mmCIF file of C-alpha atoms in Angstrom:
data_model
loop_
_atom_site.group_PDB
_atom_site.id
_atom_site.type_symbol
_atom_site.label_atom_id
_atom_site.label_comp_id
_atom_site.label_asym_id
_atom_site.label_seq_id
_atom_site.Cartn_x
_atom_site.Cartn_y
_atom_site.Cartn_z
ATOM 1 C CA MET A 1 81.193 106.735 165.005
ATOM 2 C CA LYS A 2 78.224 106.299 162.043
ATOM 3 C CA ARG A 3 77.797 103.424 160.272
ATOM 4 C CA PHE A 4 76.934 102.511 156.762
ATOM 5 C CA LYS A 5 75.520 99.394 155.330
ATOM 6 C CA ARG A 6 78.090 99.700 152.594
ATOM 7 C CA ILE A 7 80.405 101.723 150.898
ATOM 8 C CA TYR A 8 80.917 101.909 147.134
ATOM 9 C CA VAL A 9 84.463 101.486 146.007
ATOM 10 C CA GLU A 10 85.033 102.359 142.654
ATOM 11 C CA ILE A 11 88.537 100.333 141.461
ATOM 12 C CA THR A 12 88.290 101.707 138.045
ATOM 13 C CA ASN A 13 85.996 104.101 135.708
ATOM 14 C CA ALA A 14 86.867 102.198 132.595
ATOM 15 C CA CYS A 15 85.120 99.305 130.946
ATOM 16 C CA ASN A 16 85.507 97.072 128.004
ATOM 17 C CA LEU A 17 81.724 97.244 126.520
ATOM 18 C CA SER A 18 79.615 99.516 125.410
ATOM 19 C CA CYS A 19 76.404 99.317 126.598
ATOM 20 C CA SER A 20 73.351 101.648 125.088
ATOM 21 C CA ILE A 21 71.847 101.650 128.976
ATOM 22 C CA CYS A 22 75.383 102.753 130.526
ATOM 23 C CA PRO A 23 76.121 106.675 130.186
ATOM 24 C CA GLY A 24 79.886 106.407 131.019
ATOM 25 C CA THR A 25 81.376 108.970 132.715
ATOM 26 C CA GLY A 26 83.242 112.416 131.735
ATOM 27 C CA ARG A 27 85.947 111.720 134.170
ATOM 28 C CA GLU A 28 89.400 111.014 133.488
ATOM 29 C CA LYS A 29 90.163 106.951 133.022
ATOM 30 C CA LYS A 30 91.664 105.686 135.886
ATOM 31 C CA ASN A 31 92.927 102.536 137.937
ATOM 32 C CA MET A 32 92.912 102.069 141.663
ATOM 33 C CA GLU A 33 96.923 101.622 142.357
ATOM 34 C CA PRO A 34 96.477 98.033 145.202
ATOM 35 C CA GLU A 35 98.621 100.924 147.525
ATOM 36 C CA VAL A 36 95.474 103.402 147.628
ATOM 37 C CA PHE A 37 92.931 100.674 147.921
ATOM 38 C CA ASP A 38 95.046 99.854 151.235
ATOM 39 C CA ARG A 39 95.539 103.363 152.569
ATOM 40 C CA ILE A 40 91.540 104.049 151.904
ATOM 41 C CA LEU A 41 90.447 100.389 153.261
ATOM 42 C CA THR A 42 92.254 101.339 156.370
ATOM 43 C CA LYS A 43 90.646 104.786 156.615
ATOM 44 C CA ILE A 44 86.720 103.146 156.183
ATOM 45 C CA ARG A 45 87.100 100.414 158.111
ATOM 46 C CA PRO A 46 85.318 101.631 161.057
ATOM 47 C CA TYR A 47 82.677 102.708 159.268
ATOM 48 C CA THR A 48 81.303 99.646 157.501
ATOM 49 C CA ASP A 49 81.828 95.584 157.248
ATOM 50 C CA TYR A 50 80.954 95.729 153.523
ATOM 51 C CA LEU A 51 82.185 97.025 150.000
ATOM 52 C CA TYR A 52 81.209 97.355 147.033
ATOM 53 C CA LEU A 53 83.874 97.297 144.426
ATOM 54 C CA HIS A 54 81.973 99.612 141.628
ATOM 55 C CA VAL A 55 80.221 103.019 141.053
ATOM 56 C CA MET A 56 80.610 103.264 136.952
ATOM 57 C CA GLY A 57 83.602 100.776 135.014
ATOM 58 C CA GLU A 58 83.940 97.120 134.717
ATOM 59 C CA PRO A 59 85.930 95.751 138.198
ATOM 60 C CA LEU A 60 87.851 92.965 136.534
ATOM 61 C CA LEU A 61 89.573 95.249 134.319
ATOM 62 C CA ASN A 62 91.844 96.628 137.197
ATOM 63 C CA PRO A 63 95.211 95.039 136.270
ATOM 64 C CA HIS A 64 95.793 94.781 140.041
ATOM 65 C CA PHE A 65 92.097 92.698 140.729
ATOM 66 C CA PRO A 66 93.800 89.975 142.741
ATOM 67 C CA GLU A 67 95.712 92.380 145.262
ATOM 68 C CA ILE A 68 92.828 94.446 145.915
ATOM 69 C CA LEU A 69 90.606 91.229 146.894
ATOM 70 C CA ASN A 70 93.599 90.508 148.752
ATOM 71 C CA PHE A 71 93.646 93.766 150.617
ATOM 72 C CA CYS A 72 89.723 93.246 151.131
ATOM 73 C CA GLY A 73 90.462 90.461 153.413
ATOM 74 C CA LYS A 74 93.074 91.816 154.919
ATOM 75 C CA HIS A 75 90.978 94.258 156.437
ATOM 76 C CA GLY A 76 88.306 91.844 156.909
ATOM 77 C CA PHE A 77 85.258 93.139 154.700
ATOM 78 C CA LYS A 78 82.761 90.965 153.159
ATOM 79 C CA VAL A 79 82.225 92.128 148.935
ATOM 80 C CA ASN A 80 80.064 92.431 146.700
ATOM 81 C CA ILE A 81 80.974 92.701 143.013
ATOM 82 C CA ALA A 82 79.074 93.917 139.698
ATOM 83 C CA THR A 83 80.760 92.749 137.289
ATOM 84 C CA ASN A 84 79.777 92.518 133.139
ATOM 85 C CA GLY A 85 81.411 88.936 133.427
ATOM 86 C CA VAL A 86 83.769 88.811 130.176
ATOM 87 C CA LEU A 87 86.795 88.246 132.309
ATOM 88 C CA ILE A 88 85.537 85.813 134.108
ATOM 89 C CA ARG A 89 87.641 83.345 133.596
ATOM 90 C CA ARG A 90 90.785 85.750 133.988
ATOM 91 C CA HIS A 91 89.943 85.890 137.613
ATOM 92 C CA LYS A 92 88.262 82.629 138.257
ATOM 93 C CA GLU A 93 90.634 81.695 141.189
ATOM 94 C CA SER A 94 91.286 85.004 142.336
ATOM 95 C CA LEU A 95 87.488 85.570 143.009
ATOM 96 C CA LEU A 96 86.934 81.346 144.379
ATOM 97 C CA GLU A 97 89.740 81.536 146.572
ATOM 98 C CA SER A 98 88.633 85.006 147.900
ATOM 99 C CA ASP A 99 87.876 84.599 151.804
ATOM 100 C CA SER A 100 86.245 88.391 151.476
ATOM 101 C CA VAL A 101 83.580 87.657 148.557
ATOM 102 C CA ARG A 102 79.990 87.770 149.420
ATOM 103 C CA GLN A 103 77.697 88.133 146.433
ATOM 104 C CA ILE A 104 79.058 88.515 142.297
ATOM 105 C CA ASN A 105 76.569 90.065 140.228
ATOM 106 C CA PHE A 106 76.299 89.076 136.457
ATOM 107 C CA SER A 107 75.280 92.136 134.257
ATOM 108 C CA ILE A 108 74.467 89.728 131.732
ATOM 109 C CA HIS A 109 71.888 92.521 130.107
ATOM 110 C CA CYS A 110 75.019 93.699 128.147
ATOM 111 C CA LEU A 111 74.718 90.770 125.702
ATOM 112 C CA GLU A 112 71.801 92.714 124.317
ATOM 113 C CA ILE A 113 72.431 95.718 124.295
ATOM 114 C CA GLN A 114 76.381 96.343 122.663
ATOM 115 C CA ARG A 115 77.153 99.724 120.786
ATOM 116 C CA ASN A 116 80.370 99.410 119.961
ATOM 117 C CA SER A 117 81.498 95.845 121.595
ATOM 118 C CA GLU A 118 82.108 92.290 120.879
ATOM 119 C CA ILE A 119 81.092 90.053 123.469
ATOM 120 C CA PRO A 120 83.338 87.300 122.985
ATOM 121 C CA PRO A 121 82.327 83.406 122.098
ATOM 122 C CA GLY A 122 80.808 81.257 124.961
ATOM 123 C CA TYR A 123 80.334 84.206 127.596
ATOM 124 C CA LEU A 124 77.259 83.472 128.986
ATOM 125 C CA ARG A 125 78.655 79.488 129.304
ATOM 126 C CA ASP A 126 81.678 80.642 130.970
ATOM 127 C CA ILE A 127 79.606 82.825 133.601
ATOM 128 C CA LEU A 128 77.539 79.726 134.016
ATOM 129 C CA GLU A 129 80.510 77.218 134.707
ATOM 130 C CA PHE A 130 82.108 79.791 137.176
ATOM 131 C CA ILE A 131 79.210 79.736 138.835
ATOM 132 C CA ARG A 132 78.353 76.036 139.079
ATOM 133 C CA GLU A 133 82.274 75.655 140.321
ATOM 134 C CA GLY A 134 81.611 78.364 142.789
ATOM 135 C CA ARG A 135 78.509 76.831 144.540
ATOM 136 C CA SER A 136 80.605 73.431 144.748
ATOM 137 C CA ARG A 137 83.974 75.331 146.552
ATOM 138 C CA THR A 138 82.221 78.287 147.999
ATOM 139 C CA GLU A 139 79.261 80.039 150.009
ATOM 140 C CA ILE A 140 78.937 82.708 147.552
ATOM 141 C CA ILE A 141 76.077 84.316 146.596
ATOM 142 C CA PHE A 142 75.588 84.639 142.612
ATOM 143 C CA ALA A 143 72.769 86.801 140.524
ATOM 144 C CA LEU A 144 72.578 86.858 136.790
ATOM 145 C CA ARG A 145 70.796 90.042 136.023
ATOM 146 C CA LEU A 146 68.752 90.849 133.824
ATOM 147 C CA TRP A 147 68.551 94.804 133.907
ATOM 148 C CA ASN A 148 67.516 96.247 130.310
ATOM 149 C CA MET A 149 63.698 95.361 130.814
ATOM 150 C CA LYS A 150 60.332 97.622 129.078
ATOM 151 C CA GLU A 151 57.395 97.298 130.207
ATOM 152 C CA GLY A 152 55.527 94.966 128.199
ATOM 153 C CA THR A 153 58.732 93.234 126.989
ATOM 154 C CA SER A 154 60.214 90.138 128.046
ATOM 155 C CA PRO A 155 63.936 88.805 127.752
ATOM 156 C CA ALA A 156 65.581 87.645 125.013
ATOM 157 C CA PRO A 157 64.779 83.543 124.537
ATOM 158 C CA ALA A 158 68.070 82.884 123.716
ATOM 159 C CA ILE A 159 69.665 83.902 126.951
ATOM 160 C CA ILE A 160 66.776 82.147 128.829
ATOM 161 C CA SER A 161 66.796 78.847 127.654
ATOM 162 C CA GLU A 162 70.599 78.505 128.159
ATOM 163 C CA ILE A 163 69.904 79.335 131.553
ATOM 164 C CA GLU A 164 66.907 76.989 131.529
ATOM 165 C CA ARG A 165 69.070 74.077 130.265
ATOM 166 C CA PHE A 166 71.986 74.843 132.407
ATOM 167 C CA PHE A 167 69.775 74.546 135.714
ATOM 168 C CA SER A 168 67.439 72.203 134.780
ATOM 169 C CA LEU A 169 64.724 74.189 135.625
ATOM 170 C CA PRO A 170 61.548 71.953 136.017
ATOM 171 C CA GLN A 171 59.804 74.559 134.114
ATOM 172 C CA LYS A 172 60.027 77.427 131.510
ATOM 173 C CA ILE A 173 61.182 80.698 133.137
ATOM 174 C CA ALA A 174 57.787 82.687 131.263
ATOM 175 C CA ASP A 175 55.608 80.116 133.269
ATOM 176 C CA MET A 176 56.937 80.647 136.482
ATOM 177 C CA ASN A 177 55.116 83.100 138.732
ATOM 178 C CA ILE A 178 57.460 85.502 139.519
ATOM 179 C CA LYS A 179 57.122 87.616 142.867
ATOM 180 C CA GLY A 180 59.382 90.731 143.143
ATOM 181 C CA LYS A 181 62.221 90.657 140.720
ATOM 182 C CA GLY A 182 63.578 87.773 140.235
ATOM 183 C CA ILE A 183 64.087 84.067 140.844
ATOM 184 C CA GLU A 184 66.029 81.478 142.466
ATOM 185 C CA LEU A 185 67.452 79.615 140.280
ATOM 186 C CA ALA A 186 69.211 76.878 142.409
ATOM 187 C CA PRO A 187 70.267 76.775 145.443
ATOM 188 C CA LYS A 188 72.396 80.815 146.521
ATOM 189 C CA VAL A 189 71.856 81.457 142.076
ATOM 190 C CA PHE A 190 69.150 84.174 141.286
ATOM 191 C CA LEU A 191 68.257 85.622 138.412
ATOM 192 C CA ASN A 192 66.641 89.324 138.765
ATOM 193 C CA PHE A 193 65.223 91.329 136.384
ATOM 194 C CA GLY A 194 65.143 95.266 136.008
ATOM 195 C CA GLU A 195 63.402 97.668 134.346
ATOM 196 C CA GLU A 196 65.754 99.695 132.225
ATOM 197 C CA PHE A 197 67.213 102.868 134.463
ATOM 198 C CA VAL A 198 67.771 106.140 133.764
ATOM 199 C CA TRP A 199 70.575 107.600 135.332
ATOM 200 C CA PRO A 200 70.424 111.095 136.389
ATOM 201 C CA ASP A 201 72.325 114.144 135.042
ATOM 202 C CA GLN A 202 72.615 117.353 136.352
ATOM 203 C CA ASN A 203 72.153 118.706 132.955
ATOM 204 C CA TYR A 204 69.526 117.039 131.668
ATOM 205 C CA GLY A 205 66.116 116.235 132.852
ATOM 206 C CA VAL A 206 63.154 117.934 134.816
ATOM 207 C CA SER A 207 64.023 119.128 138.324
ATOM 208 C CA GLU A 208 61.837 118.431 141.139
ATOM 209 C CA GLY A 209 62.792 119.240 144.813
ATOM 210 C CA LYS A 210 60.447 116.583 146.506
ATOM 211 C CA GLY A 211 61.912 112.932 147.543
ATOM 212 C CA PHE A 212 63.615 111.043 149.784
ATOM 213 C CA CYS A 213 67.339 109.175 149.590
ATOM 214 C CA ARG A 214 68.985 106.864 151.527
ATOM 215 C CA GLY A 215 72.582 108.380 150.486
ATOM 216 C CA LEU A 216 74.463 109.494 152.870
ATOM 217 C CA ARG A 217 72.360 107.864 155.496
ATOM 218 C CA ASP A 218 73.182 104.263 154.957
ATOM 219 C CA HIS A 219 76.047 104.496 152.012
ATOM 220 C CA CYS A 220 78.393 106.447 150.240
ATOM 221 C CA ALA A 221 80.471 105.943 146.861
ATOM 222 C CA ILE A 222 84.441 106.673 146.979
ATOM 223 C CA LEU A 223 85.501 107.197 143.338
ATOM 224 C CA ALA A 224 88.569 106.106 141.570
ATOM 225 C CA ASP A 225 90.620 109.365 142.552
ATOM 226 C CA GLY A 226 89.306 109.390 145.852
ATOM 227 C CA THR A 227 86.806 111.665 145.653
ATOM 228 C CA VAL A 228 83.710 110.992 147.571
ATOM 229 C CA VAL A 229 80.523 111.268 146.654
ATOM 230 C CA PRO A 230 77.166 110.599 148.515
ATOM 231 C CA CYS A 231 75.817 107.999 146.522
ATOM 232 C CA CYS A 232 76.913 105.480 143.853
ATOM 233 C CA LEU A 233 74.755 107.608 141.015
ATOM 234 C CA ASP A 234 76.918 110.544 141.353
ATOM 235 C CA LYS A 235 79.031 109.040 138.007
ATOM 236 C CA ASP A 236 80.611 112.127 137.092
ATOM 237 C CA ALA A 237 81.145 113.696 140.988
ATOM 238 C CA ALA A 238 78.748 116.582 140.902
ATOM 239 C CA ILE A 239 78.528 116.272 144.372
ATOM 240 C CA PRO A 240 82.248 116.371 145.563
ATOM 241 C CA LEU A 241 82.273 115.745 149.470
ATOM 242 C CA GLY A 242 86.213 115.947 149.819
ATOM 243 C CA ASN A 243 88.608 113.084 149.244
ATOM 244 C CA ILE A 244 89.374 110.284 151.049
ATOM 245 C CA LEU A 245 93.105 110.903 150.483
ATOM 246 C CA LYS A 246 93.152 113.829 151.787
ATOM 247 C CA SER A 247 90.725 114.012 154.743
ATOM 248 C CA GLU A 248 89.179 111.308 156.939
ATOM 249 C CA LEU A 249 85.721 110.094 156.442
ATOM 250 C CA GLN A 250 83.962 111.476 159.312
ATOM 251 C CA ASP A 251 85.071 115.240 158.597
ATOM 252 C CA ILE A 252 83.851 114.658 154.575
ATOM 253 C CA ILE A 253 80.598 113.273 155.855
ATOM 254 C CA GLU A 254 80.255 115.413 158.568
ATOM 255 C CA ASN A 255 80.644 118.864 156.360
ATOM 256 C CA ALA A 256 78.406 121.135 155.828
ATOM 257 C CA ILE A 257 77.351 119.983 152.093
ATOM 258 C CA SER A 258 76.744 116.348 153.834
ATOM 259 C CA LYS A 259 74.654 117.866 156.441
ATOM 260 C CA GLU A 260 72.397 119.862 154.472
ATOM 261 C CA ILE A 261 72.076 116.959 151.943
ATOM 262 C CA ILE A 262 70.755 114.787 155.084
ATOM 263 C CA ARG A 263 68.403 117.839 156.622
ATOM 264 C CA GLY A 264 67.130 118.263 153.198
ATOM 265 C CA PHE A 265 66.249 114.590 152.555
ATOM 266 C CA SER A 266 64.612 114.501 156.080
ATOM 267 C CA GLU A 267 62.473 116.867 155.497
ATOM 268 C CA GLY A 268 61.219 115.401 152.372
ATOM 269 C CA ARG A 269 63.010 117.567 149.716
ATOM 270 C CA ALA A 270 66.367 117.504 147.484
ATOM 271 C CA VAL A 271 68.827 119.758 147.969
ATOM 272 C CA GLU A 272 71.253 119.275 145.248
ATOM 273 C CA THR A 273 70.664 119.601 141.543
ATOM 274 C CA LEU A 274 71.607 116.087 141.194
ATOM 275 C CA CYS A 275 69.404 115.071 143.135
ATOM 276 C CA LYS A 276 66.630 117.356 142.393
ATOM 277 C CA LYS A 277 67.163 115.664 138.788
ATOM 278 C CA CYS A 278 67.478 111.567 140.141
ATOM 279 C CA ASP A 279 64.500 109.110 139.499
ATOM 280 C CA PHE A 280 65.613 106.903 142.094
ATOM 281 C CA ARG A 281 64.790 109.218 144.811
ATOM 282 C CA LYS A 282 60.900 108.547 143.464
ATOM 283 C CA ARG A 283 61.127 104.297 144.843
ATOM 284 C CA PHE A 284 61.439 105.658 148.756
ATOM 285 C CA SER A 285 58.760 108.988 148.616
ATOM 286 C CA ASN A 286 55.290 109.293 146.851
ATOM 287 C CA VAL A 287 56.861 111.831 144.659
#
């Protein structure tokens, strides 16, 4: 039986913010119900130990989020969560009392890139206080993400200054010798930087046939309606492989479409239109 390093499960595709770097999805807005989530976890349990509760949408917006976390614990999964953090106070106890939460990633770049939404007062402070309490009560890994960087730019001074003060850093972040894409602010607390990412869209962009991707090799994604797609960047289900609520995962990942995608990347070529227009595949090759 194939084993994945992780499986993405989208528990909602709705969001409470409107970030300029996020294209959103054209799919119907949907929250995954707890019973459906439980059923999905039963089906995928033999295939991975790690769940990532996101594709599109804000996971803490699902009205059944505490129940969903309980099901993760029931099935013995370790969970990574990516959130904008706006609702962190609402779900503080559910997150900190869960035995399944492994890592929480906060997309704090939302502070800088709102189009039609307002960030609540004290937003960043609430996240930092949550991390402080989380460090004292749990072994959770925390990451603050600034993934809206552009070449030659620096993070917003106000954000960086608040982080520096909160963690009493011995030197300014701008003066640090940052290796890779981030720094450790405290034990199990990280600040990660990333260049602004362009989501792939099968209707736009340049189509190139060469490349490699780890989709369907070490991960796959399940959308809010149960549709299985090759990776977490298929925001509109451009490559529907099947539905986990109607079929078994083994049958889905071994069907003709899945096999051809894997075979193609093994030969250094993208098969699907979305894959041909996805720049992420270039990270794994010299294309």
